[in-house]
mmCIF file of C-alpha atoms and ligand atoms in Angstrom:
data_model
loop_
_atom_site.group_PDB
_atom_site.id
_atom_site.type_symbol
_atom_site.label_atom_id
_atom_site.label_comp_id
_atom_site.label_asym_id
_atom_site.label_seq_id
_atom_site.Cartn_x
_atom_site.Cartn_y
_atom_site.Cartn_z
ATOM 1 C CA MET F 1 90.430 194.856 173.334
ATOM 2 C CA VAL F 2 91.529 198.077 174.979
ATOM 3 C CA TYR F 3 93.788 197.402 177.974
ATOM 4 C CA GLN F 4 92.410 198.465 181.344
ATOM 5 C CA PRO F 5 94.869 198.015 184.210
ATOM 6 C CA ASP F 6 93.746 196.248 187.373
ATOM 7 C CA GLU F 7 92.287 198.848 189.696
ATOM 8 C CA ASN F 8 93.863 197.105 192.703
ATOM 9 C CA ARG F 9 97.362 197.335 191.212
ATOM 10 C CA TYR F 10 98.879 199.337 194.061
ATOM 11 C CA GLN F 11 97.623 197.104 196.858
ATOM 12 C CA ARG F 12 100.299 194.416 196.845
ATOM 13 C CA MET F 13 103.390 196.291 195.668
ATOM 14 C CA ALA F 14 105.829 197.870 198.118
ATOM 15 C CA PHE F 15 107.482 201.150 197.103
ATOM 16 C CA ARG F 16 110.907 202.175 198.386
ATOM 17 C CA ARG F 17 112.507 205.611 198.322
ATOM 18 C CA CYS F 18 115.387 205.818 195.873
ATOM 19 C CA GLY F 19 118.294 207.088 197.973
ATOM 20 C CA GLN F 20 117.557 210.567 199.296
ATOM 21 C CA SER F 21 115.541 211.577 196.238
ATOM 22 C CA GLY F 22 111.844 212.331 195.954
ATOM 23 C CA LEU F 23 111.283 209.267 193.784
ATOM 24 C CA LYS F 24 109.942 205.952 195.036
ATOM 25 C CA LEU F 25 110.465 202.795 192.991
ATOM 26 C CA PRO F 26 108.558 199.520 193.183
ATOM 27 C CA ALA F 27 110.479 196.855 195.139
ATOM 28 C CA ILE F 28 110.332 194.835 191.908
ATOM 29 C CA SER F 29 111.152 196.377 188.520
ATOM 30 C CA LEU F 30 110.925 194.647 185.139
ATOM 31 C CA GLY F 31 113.853 194.614 182.718
ATOM 32 C CA LEU F 32 113.448 194.284 178.955
ATOM 33 C CA TRP F 33 116.880 192.875 178.101
ATOM 34 C CA HIS F 34 115.398 189.521 177.011
ATOM 35 C CA ASN F 35 111.969 188.681 175.554
ATOM 36 C CA PHE F 36 111.226 192.094 174.014
ATOM 37 C CA GLY F 37 113.290 191.979 170.816
ATOM 38 C CA ASP F 38 112.158 191.039 167.326
ATOM 39 C CA THR F 39 112.743 187.334 168.035
ATOM 40 C CA THR F 40 109.857 187.349 170.561
ATOM 41 C CA LEU F 41 106.184 187.541 169.652
ATOM 42 C CA VAL F 42 104.996 191.032 170.482
ATOM 43 C CA GLU F 43 101.874 189.579 172.108
ATOM 44 C CA ASN F 44 104.038 187.781 174.676
ATOM 45 C CA SER F 45 105.919 191.007 175.416
ATOM 46 C CA ARG F 46 102.605 192.835 175.746
ATOM 47 C CA ALA F 47 101.284 190.198 178.175
ATOM 48 C CA LEU F 48 104.410 190.563 180.336
ATOM 49 C CA LEU F 49 104.080 194.355 180.526
ATOM 50 C CA GLN F 50 100.366 194.248 181.254
ATOM 51 C CA ARG F 51 100.721 191.602 183.977
ATOM 52 C CA ALA F 52 103.573 193.536 185.551
ATOM 53 C CA PHE F 53 101.634 196.806 185.640
ATOM 54 C CA ASP F 54 98.520 195.029 186.928
ATOM 55 C CA LEU F 55 100.628 193.844 189.888
ATOM 56 C CA GLY F 56 102.012 197.295 190.675
ATOM 57 C CA ILE F 57 105.318 197.113 188.787
ATOM 58 C CA THR F 58 105.565 200.678 187.569
ATOM 59 C CA HIS F 59 109.208 200.642 186.489
ATOM 60 C CA PHE F 60 110.402 199.287 183.130
ATOM 61 C CA ASP F 61 114.121 199.186 182.429
ATOM 62 C CA LEU F 62 115.527 199.339 178.888
ATOM 63 C CA ALA F 63 118.775 200.175 177.106
ATOM 64 C CA ASN F 64 119.577 201.370 173.593
ATOM 65 C CA ASN F 65 121.063 197.969 172.675
ATOM 66 C CA TYR F 66 118.372 195.605 174.024
ATOM 67 C CA GLY F 67 116.946 193.329 171.353
ATOM 68 C CA PRO F 68 117.941 191.439 169.307
ATOM 69 C CA PRO F 69 118.561 193.304 167.086
ATOM 70 C CA PRO F 70 119.808 196.268 169.153
ATOM 71 C CA GLY F 71 117.113 198.918 169.430
ATOM 72 C CA SER F 72 114.216 196.511 168.837
ATOM 73 C CA ALA F 73 113.248 196.224 172.517
ATOM 74 C CA GLU F 74 112.764 200.005 172.623
ATOM 75 C CA CYS F 75 110.749 199.885 169.352
ATOM 76 C CA ASN F 76 108.512 197.068 170.586
ATOM 77 C CA PHE F 77 108.111 198.672 174.000
ATOM 78 C CA GLY F 78 107.270 201.972 172.267
ATOM 79 C CA ARG F 79 104.586 200.285 170.187
ATOM 80 C CA ILE F 80 102.976 198.628 173.237
ATOM 81 C CA LEU F 81 103.263 201.874 175.170
ATOM 82 C CA GLN F 82 101.426 203.803 172.455
ATOM 83 C CA GLU F 83 98.753 201.113 172.103
ATOM 84 C CA ASP F 84 98.158 200.238 175.767
ATOM 85 C CA PHE F 85 99.860 202.468 178.284
ATOM 86 C CA LEU F 86 99.717 206.096 177.123
ATOM 87 C CA PRO F 87 96.871 207.057 179.486
ATOM 88 C CA TRP F 88 99.095 205.825 182.347
ATOM 89 C CA ARG F 89 102.383 207.468 181.282
ATOM 90 C CA ASP F 90 102.498 209.481 184.506
ATOM 91 C CA GLU F 91 102.247 206.267 186.549
ATOM 92 C CA LEU F 92 105.321 204.802 184.828
ATOM 93 C CA ILE F 93 109.057 205.073 185.341
ATOM 94 C CA ILE F 94 110.784 204.331 182.035
ATOM 95 C CA SER F 95 114.557 203.943 182.059
ATOM 96 C CA THR F 96 117.058 203.592 179.274
ATOM 97 C CA LYS F 97 120.841 203.580 178.947
ATOM 98 C CA ALA F 98 123.769 204.111 176.607
ATOM 99 C CA GLY F 99 127.306 202.849 177.025
ATOM 100 C CA TYR F 100 127.709 199.648 175.008
ATOM 101 C CA THR F 101 128.240 199.337 171.240
ATOM 102 C CA MET F 102 125.220 200.690 169.399
ATOM 103 C CA TRP F 103 126.332 201.847 165.952
ATOM 104 C CA ASP F 104 129.440 201.714 163.779
ATOM 105 C CA GLY F 105 132.294 204.154 164.063
ATOM 106 C CA PRO F 106 133.842 205.977 167.017
ATOM 107 C CA TYR F 107 130.629 207.781 168.123
ATOM 108 C CA GLY F 108 128.379 204.786 168.803
ATOM 109 C CA ASP F 109 129.958 203.356 171.968
ATOM 110 C CA TRP F 110 131.366 204.157 175.449
ATOM 111 C CA GLY F 111 130.880 207.551 177.088
ATOM 112 C CA SER F 112 131.498 210.627 174.945
ATOM 113 C CA ARG F 113 129.062 213.551 174.974
ATOM 114 C CA LYS F 114 128.630 212.936 171.222
ATOM 115 C CA TYR F 115 127.452 209.339 171.790
ATOM 116 C CA LEU F 116 125.230 209.867 174.833
ATOM 117 C CA ILE F 117 123.273 212.781 173.427
ATOM 118 C CA ALA F 118 122.706 211.158 170.023
ATOM 119 C CA SER F 119 121.793 207.844 171.660
ATOM 120 C CA LEU F 120 119.115 209.267 173.932
ATOM 121 C CA ASP F 121 117.597 211.132 170.968
ATOM 122 C CA GLN F 122 117.424 207.818 169.091
ATOM 123 C CA SER F 123 115.922 206.008 172.103
ATOM 124 C CA LEU F 124 113.222 208.651 172.504
ATOM 125 C CA LYS F 125 112.297 208.312 168.815
ATOM 126 C CA ARG F 126 112.141 204.496 169.042
ATOM 127 C CA MET F 127 109.869 204.641 172.083
ATOM 128 C CA GLY F 128 107.835 207.613 170.864
ATOM 129 C CA LEU F 129 108.564 209.521 174.077
ATOM 130 C CA GLU F 130 109.451 213.130 174.824
ATOM 131 C CA TYR F 131 111.460 212.182 177.888
ATOM 132 C CA VAL F 132 112.605 209.164 179.886
ATOM 133 C CA ASP F 133 112.394 209.085 183.641
ATOM 134 C CA ILE F 134 115.914 207.745 184.183
ATOM 135 C CA PHE F 135 118.861 207.845 181.774
ATOM 136 C CA TYR F 136 121.942 205.811 182.683
ATOM 137 C CA HIS F 137 125.512 205.686 181.574
ATOM 138 C CA HIS F 138 125.638 201.892 181.070
ATOM 139 C CA ARG F 139 129.300 201.180 181.872
ATOM 140 C CA PRO F 140 132.389 203.176 182.816
ATOM 141 C CA ASP F 141 134.538 204.412 179.934
ATOM 142 C CA PRO F 142 138.267 204.124 180.713
ATOM 143 C CA GLU F 143 139.218 206.786 178.136
ATOM 144 C CA THR F 144 136.630 209.586 178.157
ATOM 145 C CA PRO F 145 137.097 212.094 180.997
ATOM 146 C CA LEU F 146 134.449 211.247 183.590
ATOM 147 C CA ARG F 147 133.456 214.905 183.762
ATOM 148 C CA GLU F 148 132.528 214.913 180.047
ATOM 149 C CA THR F 149 130.229 211.894 180.511
ATOM 150 C CA MET F 150 128.598 213.402 183.598
ATOM 151 C CA GLN F 151 128.225 216.780 181.871
ATOM 152 C CA ALA F 152 126.359 215.009 179.059
ATOM 153 C CA LEU F 153 123.948 213.468 181.624
ATOM 154 C CA ASP F 154 123.477 216.852 183.301
ATOM 155 C CA HIS F 155 122.828 218.485 179.904
ATOM 156 C CA LEU F 156 120.131 215.916 179.029
ATOM 157 C CA VAL F 157 118.320 216.616 182.297
ATOM 158 C CA ARG F 158 118.489 220.367 181.653
ATOM 159 C CA GLN F 159 117.084 219.770 178.153
ATOM 160 C CA GLY F 160 114.140 217.929 179.711
ATOM 161 C CA LYS F 161 114.957 214.655 177.914
ATOM 162 C CA ALA F 162 115.598 212.795 181.189
ATOM 163 C CA LEU F 163 114.136 213.524 184.617
ATOM 164 C CA TYR F 164 116.884 211.731 186.560
ATOM 165 C CA VAL F 165 120.243 210.163 185.772
ATOM 166 C CA GLY F 166 122.082 207.070 186.943
ATOM 167 C CA ILE F 167 125.174 204.985 186.397
ATOM 168 C CA SER F 168 125.546 201.250 185.901
ATOM 169 C CA ASN F 169 128.391 198.758 186.322
ATOM 170 C CA TYR F 170 130.631 201.433 187.881
ATOM 171 C CA PRO F 171 133.013 200.088 190.541
ATOM 172 C CA ALA F 172 132.883 201.889 193.904
ATOM 173 C CA ASP F 173 135.773 204.329 193.304
ATOM 174 C CA ARG F 174 134.558 205.473 189.856
ATOM 175 C CA ALA F 175 130.986 205.651 191.149
ATOM 176 C CA ARG F 176 132.051 207.897 194.034
ATOM 177 C CA GLU F 177 133.828 210.228 191.614
ATOM 178 C CA ALA F 178 130.828 210.293 189.234
ATOM 179 C CA ILE F 179 128.418 211.040 192.094
ATOM 180 C CA ASP F 180 130.611 213.921 193.302
ATOM 181 C CA ILE F 181 130.842 215.420 189.799
ATOM 182 C CA LEU F 182 127.080 215.184 189.300
ATOM 183 C CA ASN F 183 126.480 216.865 192.666
ATOM 184 C CA ASP F 184 128.891 219.598 191.648
ATOM 185 C CA LEU F 185 126.979 220.076 188.373
ATOM 186 C CA GLY F 186 123.656 220.312 190.256
ATOM 187 C CA THR F 187 122.128 217.102 188.863
ATOM 188 C CA PRO F 188 122.361 214.529 191.663
ATOM 189 C CA CYS F 189 122.901 210.893 190.742
ATOM 190 C CA LEU F 190 119.579 209.155 191.442
ATOM 191 C CA ILE F 191 120.651 205.538 191.267
ATOM 192 C CA HIS F 192 123.346 202.979 190.596
ATOM 193 C CA GLN F 193 122.519 199.741 188.741
ATOM 194 C CA PRO F 194 124.984 196.973 189.681
ATOM 195 C CA LYS F 195 124.763 193.205 189.301
ATOM 196 C CA TYR F 196 123.795 191.638 192.641
ATOM 197 C CA SER F 197 122.535 188.215 193.627
ATOM 198 C CA MET F 198 123.413 185.360 195.973
ATOM 199 C CA PHE F 199 125.950 184.320 193.316
ATOM 200 C CA GLU F 200 127.422 187.819 192.754
ATOM 201 C CA ARG F 201 128.117 189.568 196.042
ATOM 202 C CA GLY F 202 130.936 191.945 195.092
ATOM 203 C CA VAL F 203 128.844 195.068 195.797
ATOM 204 C CA GLU F 204 128.703 194.154 199.493
ATOM 205 C CA GLU F 205 132.412 194.979 199.886
ATOM 206 C CA GLU F 206 132.211 198.748 199.400
ATOM 207 C CA LEU F 207 129.696 199.940 196.833
ATOM 208 C CA LEU F 208 126.446 199.607 198.800
ATOM 209 C CA THR F 209 127.786 201.389 201.882
ATOM 210 C CA MET F 210 129.209 204.205 199.769
ATOM 211 C CA LEU F 211 125.883 204.660 197.946
ATOM 212 C CA GLN F 212 124.024 204.848 201.232
ATOM 213 C CA GLU F 213 126.466 207.448 202.580
ATOM 214 C CA LYS F 214 125.993 209.520 199.421
ATOM 215 C CA GLY F 215 122.179 209.165 199.451
ATOM 216 C CA VAL F 216 122.109 207.373 196.098
ATOM 217 C CA GLY F 217 119.637 204.527 195.462
ATOM 218 C CA SER F 218 120.453 201.164 193.924
ATOM 219 C CA ILE F 219 118.709 198.633 191.720
ATOM 220 C CA ALA F 220 120.121 195.107 191.541
ATOM 221 C CA PHE F 221 120.187 193.582 188.071
ATOM 222 C CA SER F 222 120.074 189.810 187.393
ATOM 223 C CA PRO F 223 118.985 189.038 190.995
ATOM 224 C CA LEU F 224 118.149 185.474 189.900
ATOM 225 C CA ALA F 225 121.514 185.081 188.127
ATOM 226 C CA GLY F 226 119.631 184.832 184.855
ATOM 227 C CA GLY F 227 117.422 182.018 186.163
ATOM 228 C CA GLN F 228 120.049 179.924 187.982
ATOM 229 C CA LEU F 229 118.583 180.921 191.367
ATOM 230 C CA THR F 230 115.236 179.306 190.575
ATOM 231 C CA ASP F 231 113.951 175.768 190.170
ATOM 232 C CA ARG F 232 114.305 176.105 186.366
ATOM 233 C CA TYR F 233 117.385 173.896 185.991
ATOM 234 C CA LEU F 234 116.884 171.356 188.781
ATOM 235 C CA ASN F 235 115.769 168.638 186.345
ATOM 236 C CA GLY F 236 117.788 169.434 183.237
ATOM 237 C CA ILE F 237 117.695 172.346 180.797
ATOM 238 C CA PRO F 238 114.169 173.072 179.511
ATOM 239 C CA ALA F 239 113.975 173.812 175.783
ATOM 240 C CA ASP F 240 112.315 177.193 176.369
ATOM 241 C CA SER F 241 114.892 178.388 178.947
ATOM 242 C CA ARG F 242 117.603 181.022 178.627
ATOM 243 C CA ALA F 243 120.333 178.403 179.028
ATOM 244 C CA ALA F 244 118.965 176.573 175.953
ATOM 245 C CA SER F 245 118.692 179.749 173.880
ATOM 246 C CA GLY F 246 122.337 180.010 172.841
ATOM 247 C CA SER F 247 122.861 182.972 175.184
ATOM 248 C CA ARG F 248 126.481 183.849 175.799
ATOM 249 C CA PHE F 249 125.457 185.008 179.280
ATOM 250 C CA LEU F 250 123.996 181.688 180.447
ATOM 251 C CA ASN F 251 124.786 178.285 178.982
ATOM 252 C CA ALA F 252 124.974 174.638 179.976
ATOM 253 C CA ASP F 253 128.688 174.925 180.877
ATOM 254 C CA GLN F 254 127.848 177.326 183.708
ATOM 255 C CA LEU F 255 125.342 174.896 185.216
ATOM 256 C CA THR F 256 128.010 172.679 186.773
ATOM 257 C CA ALA F 257 127.246 169.821 189.149
ATOM 258 C CA GLY F 258 128.621 171.933 192.030
ATOM 259 C CA LYS F 259 126.423 174.923 191.120
ATOM 260 C CA LEU F 260 123.333 172.718 190.831
ATOM 261 C CA GLU F 261 124.058 171.149 194.222
ATOM 262 C CA THR F 262 124.187 174.639 195.755
ATOM 263 C CA VAL F 263 120.897 175.479 194.049
ATOM 264 C CA ARG F 264 119.351 172.265 195.396
ATOM 265 C CA GLN F 265 120.346 173.144 198.958
ATOM 266 C CA LEU F 266 119.026 176.694 198.572
ATOM 267 C CA ASN F 267 115.827 175.277 197.114
ATOM 268 C CA ALA F 268 115.365 173.062 200.184
ATOM 269 C CA LEU F 269 115.828 176.086 202.448
ATOM 270 C CA ALA F 270 113.287 178.070 200.436
ATOM 271 C CA GLU F 271 110.803 175.201 200.773
ATOM 272 C CA LYS F 272 111.274 175.298 204.560
ATOM 273 C CA ARG F 273 110.401 179.001 204.424
ATOM 274 C CA GLY F 274 107.270 178.108 202.449
ATOM 275 C CA GLN F 275 108.368 179.873 199.265
ATOM 276 C CA LYS F 276 109.979 179.174 195.915
ATOM 277 C CA LEU F 277 113.728 179.555 195.493
ATOM 278 C CA SER F 278 113.172 182.432 193.050
ATOM 279 C CA GLN F 279 111.171 184.216 195.762
ATOM 280 C CA MET F 280 113.776 183.588 198.463
ATOM 281 C CA ALA F 281 116.541 184.836 196.150
ATOM 282 C CA LEU F 282 114.689 188.114 195.487
ATOM 283 C CA ALA F 283 113.738 188.607 199.150
ATOM 284 C CA TRP F 284 117.384 188.025 200.108
ATOM 285 C CA VAL F 285 118.574 190.848 197.806
ATOM 286 C CA LEU F 286 115.927 193.150 199.285
ATOM 287 C CA ARG F 287 116.813 192.222 202.906
ATOM 288 C CA ASP F 288 119.052 195.254 202.991
ATOM 289 C CA ASP F 289 117.425 198.703 202.885
ATOM 290 C CA ASN F 290 120.350 199.837 200.714
ATOM 291 C CA ILE F 291 118.732 198.112 197.739
ATOM 292 C CA THR F 292 115.835 200.146 196.372
ATOM 293 C CA SER F 293 114.535 197.583 193.869
ATOM 294 C CA VAL F 294 115.300 194.179 192.325
ATOM 295 C CA LEU F 295 115.407 194.272 188.538
ATOM 296 C CA ILE F 296 114.051 190.989 187.232
ATOM 297 C CA GLY F 297 113.644 189.493 183.797
ATOM 298 C CA ALA F 298 110.739 187.266 182.776
ATOM 299 C CA SER F 299 109.746 185.100 179.832
ATOM 300 C CA LYS F 300 106.334 184.145 181.281
ATOM 301 C CA THR F 301 103.697 186.060 183.226
ATOM 302 C CA SER F 302 103.818 183.351 185.936
ATOM 303 C CA GLN F 303 107.421 184.393 186.689
ATOM 304 C CA ILE F 304 106.246 187.950 187.383
ATOM 305 C CA GLU F 305 103.503 186.569 189.621
ATOM 306 C CA ASP F 306 106.110 184.504 191.503
ATOM 307 C CA ALA F 307 108.231 187.599 192.030
ATOM 308 C CA VAL F 308 105.372 189.668 193.409
ATOM 309 C CA GLY F 309 104.296 186.739 195.596
ATOM 310 C CA MET F 310 107.685 187.067 197.314
ATOM 311 C CA LEU F 311 106.576 190.316 198.949
ATOM 312 C CA ALA F 312 104.426 188.370 201.422
ATOM 313 C CA ASN F 313 107.520 186.706 202.961
ATOM 314 C CA ARG F 314 110.575 188.949 202.983
ATOM 315 C CA HIS F 315 111.848 188.473 206.513
ATOM 316 C CA PHE F 316 114.943 186.365 207.261
ATOM 317 C CA THR F 317 115.999 185.138 210.689
ATOM 318 C CA ASP F 318 119.688 185.430 211.575
ATOM 319 C CA GLN F 319 119.842 181.641 211.398
ATOM 320 C CA GLU F 320 118.434 181.608 207.864
ATOM 321 C CA CYS F 321 120.979 184.234 206.743
ATOM 322 C CA ALA F 322 123.770 182.149 208.276
ATOM 323 C CA ASP F 323 122.450 178.991 206.600
ATOM 324 C CA ILE F 324 122.417 180.752 203.227
ATOM 325 C CA ASP F 325 125.990 181.998 203.741
ATOM 326 C CA ASN F 326 127.078 178.467 204.659
ATOM 327 C CA ILE F 327 125.485 176.965 201.555
ATOM 328 C CA LEU F 328 127.022 179.650 199.317
ATOM 329 C CA ASN F 329 130.469 179.223 200.883
ATOM 330 C CA SER F 330 130.522 175.423 200.894
HETATM 331 P P1 NDP P 1 117.105 187.614 186.346
HETATM 332 O O1 NDP P 1 118.313 187.230 187.099
HETATM 333 O O2 NDP P 1 115.879 187.998 187.094
HETATM 334 O O3 NDP P 1 116.789 186.426 185.320
HETATM 335 C C1 NDP P 1 115.562 186.398 184.639
HETATM 336 C C2 NDP P 1 115.316 185.024 184.035
HETATM 337 O O4 NDP P 1 115.188 184.040 185.079
HETATM 338 C C3 NDP P 1 113.991 184.978 183.295
HETATM 339 O O5 NDP P 1 114.111 185.503 182.001
HETATM 340 C C4 NDP P 1 113.661 183.506 183.347
HETATM 341 O O6 NDP P 1 114.451 182.829 182.381
HETATM 342 C C5 NDP P 1 114.165 183.108 184.728
HETATM 343 N N1 NDP P 1 113.106 183.223 185.745
HETATM 344 C C6 NDP P 1 112.564 184.345 186.263
HETATM 345 N N2 NDP P 1 111.636 184.057 187.189
HETATM 346 C C7 NDP P 1 111.576 182.711 187.274
HETATM 347 C C8 NDP P 1 110.807 181.834 188.054
HETATM 348 N N3 NDP P 1 109.905 182.259 188.928
HETATM 349 N N4 NDP P 1 111.010 180.506 187.888
HETATM 350 C C9 NDP P 1 111.920 180.043 187.007
HETATM 351 N N5 NDP P 1 112.694 180.855 186.216
HETATM 352 C C10 NDP P 1 112.509 182.179 186.365
HETATM 353 O O7 NDP P 1 117.412 188.880 185.470
HETATM 354 P P2 NDP P 1 118.021 189.173 184.006
HETATM 355 O O8 NDP P 1 119.361 188.584 183.881
HETATM 356 O O9 NDP P 1 116.974 188.845 182.996
HETATM 357 O O10 NDP P 1 118.182 190.744 184.089
HETATM 358 C C11 NDP P 1 117.059 191.524 184.465
HETATM 359 C C12 NDP P 1 117.203 192.915 183.934
HETATM 360 O O11 NDP P 1 118.361 193.545 184.469
HETATM 361 C C13 NDP P 1 117.413 193.019 182.422
HETATM 362 O O12 NDP P 1 116.213 192.864 181.699
HETATM 363 C C14 NDP P 1 117.969 194.404 182.308
HETATM 364 O O13 NDP P 1 116.928 195.355 182.408
HETATM 365 C C15 NDP P 1 118.860 194.493 183.544
HETATM 366 N N6 NDP P 1 120.264 194.188 183.225
HETATM 367 C C16 NDP P 1 121.146 195.226 183.265
HETATM 368 C C17 NDP P 1 122.466 195.045 182.937
HETATM 369 C C18 NDP P 1 123.395 196.205 182.987
HETATM 370 O O14 NDP P 1 124.538 196.098 182.505
HETATM 371 N N7 NDP P 1 122.988 197.311 183.565
HETATM 372 C C19 NDP P 1 122.981 193.717 182.524
HETATM 373 C C20 NDP P 1 121.979 192.668 182.594
HETATM 374 C C21 NDP P 1 120.674 192.919 182.942
HETATM 375 P P3 NDP P 1 113.850 181.892 181.221
HETATM 376 O O15 NDP P 1 114.038 182.659 179.979
HETATM 377 O O16 NDP P 1 114.697 180.684 181.301
HETATM 378 O O17 NDP P 1 112.402 181.646 181.525
#
């Protein structure tokens, strides 16, 4: 059956301006790191994308290496895009990145002009697109001159292959330098994509304030710490969960008794607020205007529905913020 998006899709989503740019992003964006590779049934991936768009999630985040195997998330997304979403291309923000190992040899990794330009060409072919909305440098490269990497981003915008550019995983000092170079080149940095959740608060030290001063937006990846900040692991490790999947990013060893006790206390606080822990964890990341969007992952459509349900209860009292800090610091 031909996909027809829900006509009420913009009624529940909140949109936030990305830094001082003209672009607004949905408060919730969907990432395709997991559940879009060749090990997932394409019909499940399609259901996730359709449910997300039906609920007003207009922003899909990819990278050259998402899979497995690397590249397959872009191929599968491209197929679903061609089959279901082409009439709505102008309602979508599609992001991709390059910066991690993608192909053999010295030109398939890090941050050279050679790698970035070839990689975006490959991504566009895999997705069947003429341009992406946002192209990121995925991680800082300690060896390539920063100016070369930023010049490659600027060049891709001038070629029309990306509308905006961003950086990801850059610490505050490197990010500041990158933002200044991009301004100098005339292609402002739209957005930074750092890891940020109740369990990963490093960005609060310097990065978020610096981004606000520079007028650059931010999108927090892994806001649920890969599923730890949900009720998923409160009664063991479900067979269909990320922690049971053999992921090197989340495994049983990380789910210590101490961590689970913290999650239990946070869960009780969320219940008092009348929401799920996953919803409280997302609302908490968005409590600060400095964060443009939370970048979630999902294996089931119900998880996307949970996330959007969070928008109805985003306010925290000072006491609730203090309680959360106490739980996290205990
Ligand atoms: P999250 O922290 O949002 O974790 C998502 C996982 O949490 C889901 O796959 C699911 O796991 C579980 N989950 C989600 N909602 C619920 C719920 N309501 N109840 C119970 N469990 C739930 O984000 P990710 O770590 O997946 O990262 C999100 C995106 O961020 C990526 O897709 C990618 O786009 C981006 N990213 C960027 C990086 C970078 O270097 N720039 C690095 C990592 C991610 P389960 O499978 O167990 O159901």
